[in-house]
């Protein structure tokens, strides 16, 4: 059964995170639609130099990622967003963003406190098969190994939800929504 989402309920900003090919955009877009909030694909906000570097098979450095992460944090916090029709602030978005290192997530949380990270997890072989089956503008499969080496899974003190990519996207979204509802109900109590 699909959990229902109240149109008036506000959720925290959500980042669907993980290595390339794990399904961030698919799950993020579905989650945003079900929550009735905007979806933003972090890939759309990479500067051209980052896209060129990745397309050439060169992993990004922390310095390459920092301006991109700053922009993603601003988007999560609603910088430059229009007010909602009810005169309040626009709802927090769901953003697909790799957020591979804790320092990256800390930067995002520094701009958008309360952000919840949905970490899509799965085996390297499964992700490699998915990457081989898709066309991506600038992310070749050859970068998967560097992404896996860079990944620092969220620690116990980071607000996150783990999601197994072996599940269908709808099932992942159902579980995430139930967890978000539980957390927002607990916070309201």
GROMACS .gro file of C-alpha atoms in nm:
model
  189
    1UNK     CA    1   0.000   0.000   0.000
    2UNK     CA    2   0.131   0.343  -0.094
    3UNK     CA    3   0.157   0.582   0.202
    4UNK     CA    4  -0.044   0.898   0.154
    5UNK     CA    5   0.121   1.235   0.195
    6UNK     CA    6  -0.065   1.533   0.332
    7UNK     CA    7  -0.049   1.835   0.103
    8UNK     CA    8  -0.001   2.067   0.400
    9UNK     CA    9   0.271   1.869   0.577
   10UNK     CA   10   0.617   2.022   0.551
   11UNK     CA   11   0.918   1.797   0.522
   12UNK     CA   12   1.282   1.885   0.569
   13UNK     CA   13   1.508   1.926   0.267
   14UNK     CA   14   1.604   1.583   0.135
   15UNK     CA   15   1.918   1.482  -0.052
   16UNK     CA   16   1.906   1.148  -0.230
   17UNK     CA   17   2.273   1.050  -0.223
   18UNK     CA   18   2.508   0.778  -0.340
   19UNK     CA   19   2.750   0.693  -0.616
   20UNK     CA   20   2.671   0.743  -0.982
   21UNK     CA   21   2.432   0.483  -1.119
   22UNK     CA   22   2.259   0.402  -0.790
   23UNK     CA   23   1.930   0.565  -0.894
   24UNK     CA   24   1.944   0.908  -0.729
   25UNK     CA   25   1.756   1.087  -1.007
   26UNK     CA   26   1.491   0.817  -1.046
   27UNK     CA   27   1.422   0.785  -0.673
   28UNK     CA   28   1.457   1.159  -0.611
   29UNK     CA   29   1.208   1.256  -0.883
   30UNK     CA   30   0.958   0.997  -0.765
   31UNK     CA   31   0.998   1.100  -0.401
   32UNK     CA   32   0.954   1.469  -0.485
   33UNK     CA   33   0.642   1.397  -0.688
   34UNK     CA   34   0.492   1.191  -0.406
   35UNK     CA   35   0.577   1.459  -0.147
   36UNK     CA   36   0.447   1.735  -0.374
   37UNK     CA   37   0.774   1.928  -0.362
   38UNK     CA   38   1.024   2.042  -0.626
   39UNK     CA   39   1.288   1.798  -0.753
   40UNK     CA   40   1.633   1.923  -0.849
   41UNK     CA   41   1.897   1.705  -1.012
   42UNK     CA   42   2.236   1.809  -0.877
   43UNK     CA   43   2.400   1.712  -1.207
   44UNK     CA   44   2.223   2.008  -1.368
   45UNK     CA   45   2.418   2.247  -1.143
   46UNK     CA   46   2.772   2.127  -1.216
   47UNK     CA   47   2.974   2.398  -1.387
   48UNK     CA   48   3.082   2.316  -1.745
   49UNK     CA   49   3.443   2.259  -1.634
   50UNK     CA   50   3.332   1.983  -1.395
   51UNK     CA   51   3.124   1.816  -1.665
   52UNK     CA   52   3.414   1.829  -1.911
   53UNK     CA   53   3.652   1.682  -1.656
   54UNK     CA   54   3.418   1.393  -1.571
   55UNK     CA   55   3.337   1.328  -1.938
   56UNK     CA   56   3.712   1.287  -1.992
   57UNK     CA   57   3.718   1.026  -1.714
   58UNK     CA   58   3.895   1.252  -1.463
   59UNK     CA   59   3.758   1.236  -1.107
   60UNK     CA   60   3.664   1.567  -0.947
   61UNK     CA   61   3.868   1.704  -0.659
   62UNK     CA   62   3.722   1.854  -0.342
   63UNK     CA   63   3.807   2.196  -0.486
   64UNK     CA   64   3.609   2.115  -0.802
   65UNK     CA   65   3.310   2.009  -0.598
   66UNK     CA   66   3.300   2.293  -0.345
   67UNK     CA   67   3.131   2.565  -0.557
   68UNK     CA   68   2.884   2.305  -0.683
   69UNK     CA   69   2.803   2.193  -0.328
   70UNK     CA   70   2.762   2.555  -0.215
   71UNK     CA   71   2.504   2.603  -0.491
   72UNK     CA   72   2.324   2.279  -0.397
   73UNK     CA   73   2.314   2.397  -0.033
   74UNK     CA   74   2.160   2.726  -0.142
   75UNK     CA   75   1.897   2.541  -0.341
   76UNK     CA   76   1.817   2.319  -0.042
   77UNK     CA   77   1.782   2.627   0.177
   78UNK     CA   78   1.554   2.792  -0.077
   79UNK     CA   79   1.789   3.071  -0.182
   80UNK     CA   80   1.629   3.245  -0.476
   81UNK     CA   81   1.310   3.040  -0.466
   82UNK     CA   82   0.969   3.196  -0.507
   83UNK     CA   83   0.728   3.203  -0.214
   84UNK     CA   84   0.452   2.944  -0.209
   85UNK     CA   85   0.101   3.038  -0.320
   86UNK     CA   86  -0.016   3.054   0.041
   87UNK     CA   87   0.224   3.339   0.115
   88UNK     CA   88   0.460   3.111   0.307
   89UNK     CA   89   0.797   2.989   0.199
   90UNK     CA   90   0.837   2.742  -0.083
   91UNK     CA   91   0.850   2.377   0.025
   92UNK     CA   92   1.190   2.223   0.077
   93UNK     CA   93   1.305   2.036  -0.234
   94UNK     CA   94   1.433   1.687  -0.292
   95UNK     CA   95   1.779   1.705  -0.453
   96UNK     CA   96   1.973   1.424  -0.618
   97UNK     CA   97   2.337   1.482  -0.519
   98UNK     CA   98   2.617   1.232  -0.467
   99UNK     CA   99   2.721   1.388  -0.131
  100UNK     CA  100   2.989   1.121  -0.108
  101UNK     CA  101   3.194   1.257   0.182
  102UNK     CA  102   3.090   1.370   0.526
  103UNK     CA  103   3.260   1.706   0.462
  104UNK     CA  104   3.031   1.753   0.160
  105UNK     CA  105   2.724   1.670   0.368
  106UNK     CA  106   2.846   1.902   0.644
  107UNK     CA  107   2.873   2.183   0.390
  108UNK     CA  108   2.516   2.115   0.272
  109UNK     CA  109   2.384   2.099   0.631
  110UNK     CA  110   2.566   2.422   0.712
  111UNK     CA  111   2.353   2.603   0.455
  112UNK     CA  112   2.038   2.393   0.493
  113UNK     CA  113   2.016   2.268   0.855
  114UNK     CA  114   1.786   1.973   0.905
  115UNK     CA  115   1.862   1.819   0.567
  116UNK     CA  116   1.793   1.445   0.563
  117UNK     CA  117   2.015   1.227   0.345
  118UNK     CA  118   1.862   0.922   0.175
  119UNK     CA  119   2.162   0.701   0.107
  120UNK     CA  120   2.101   0.460  -0.180
  121UNK     CA  121   2.319   0.156  -0.120
  122UNK     CA  122   2.403  -0.142  -0.335
  123UNK     CA  123   2.683  -0.358  -0.459
  124UNK     CA  124   2.942  -0.235  -0.708
  125UNK     CA  125   2.849  -0.507  -0.959
  126UNK     CA  126   2.481  -0.406  -0.954
  127UNK     CA  127   2.568  -0.040  -1.001
  128UNK     CA  128   2.814  -0.120  -1.282
  129UNK     CA  129   2.542  -0.311  -1.469
  130UNK     CA  130   2.308  -0.013  -1.430
  131UNK     CA  131   2.574   0.228  -1.556
  132UNK     CA  132   2.642   0.007  -1.857
  133UNK     CA  133   2.270   0.011  -1.943
  134UNK     CA  134   2.233   0.390  -1.949
  135UNK     CA  135   2.363   0.687  -2.137
  136UNK     CA  136   2.484   0.976  -1.921
  137UNK     CA  137   2.590   1.317  -2.042
  138UNK     CA  138   2.923   1.323  -1.859
  139UNK     CA  139   2.959   1.036  -1.609
  140UNK     CA  140   3.137   0.734  -1.759
  141UNK     CA  141   3.140   0.399  -1.585
  142UNK     CA  142   3.519   0.431  -1.549
  143UNK     CA  143   3.458   0.680  -1.264
  144UNK     CA  144   3.256   0.432  -1.055
  145UNK     CA  145   3.567   0.297  -0.883
  146UNK     CA  146   3.680   0.646  -0.778
  147UNK     CA  147   3.331   0.725  -0.649
  148UNK     CA  148   3.322   0.405  -0.444
  149UNK     CA  149   3.668   0.485  -0.306
  150UNK     CA  150   3.554   0.839  -0.212
  151UNK     CA  151   3.225   0.732  -0.051
  152UNK     CA  152   3.202   0.783   0.325
  153UNK     CA  153   2.867   0.637   0.430
  154UNK     CA  154   2.670   0.860   0.668
  155UNK     CA  155   2.764   0.811   1.033
  156UNK     CA  156   2.519   0.742   1.314
  157UNK     CA  157   2.518   1.113   1.409
  158UNK     CA  158   2.410   1.221   1.059
  159UNK     CA  159   2.037   1.245   0.986
  160UNK     CA  160   1.999   0.980   0.717
  161UNK     CA  161   1.786   0.698   0.586
  162UNK     CA  162   1.942   0.391   0.424
  163UNK     CA  163   1.771   0.250   0.115
  164UNK     CA  164   1.867  -0.071  -0.066
  165UNK     CA  165   1.877  -0.026  -0.445
  166UNK     CA  166   1.777  -0.390  -0.481
  167UNK     CA  167   1.421  -0.274  -0.413
  168UNK     CA  168   1.201  -0.122  -0.681
  169UNK     CA  169   1.205   0.261  -0.678
  170UNK     CA  170   0.838   0.272  -0.564
  171UNK     CA  171   0.921   0.051  -0.266
  172UNK     CA  172   1.220   0.268  -0.175
  173UNK     CA  173   1.005   0.580  -0.190
  174UNK     CA  174   0.730   0.416   0.019
  175UNK     CA  175   0.984   0.332   0.291
  176UNK     CA  176   1.142   0.678   0.281
  177UNK     CA  177   0.804   0.852   0.307
  178UNK     CA  178   0.703   0.637   0.603
  179UNK     CA  179   1.030   0.723   0.777
  180UNK     CA  180   0.996   1.096   0.701
  181UNK     CA  181   0.638   1.095   0.829
  182UNK     CA  182   0.749   0.919   1.145
  183UNK     CA  183   1.025   1.172   1.203
  184UNK     CA  184   0.806   1.477   1.137
  185UNK     CA  185   0.529   1.338   1.358
  186UNK     CA  186   0.783   1.279   1.637
  187UNK     CA  187   0.920   1.630   1.599
  188UNK     CA  188   0.569   1.780   1.616
  189UNK     CA  189   0.481   1.589   1.933
   0.00000   0.00000   0.00000
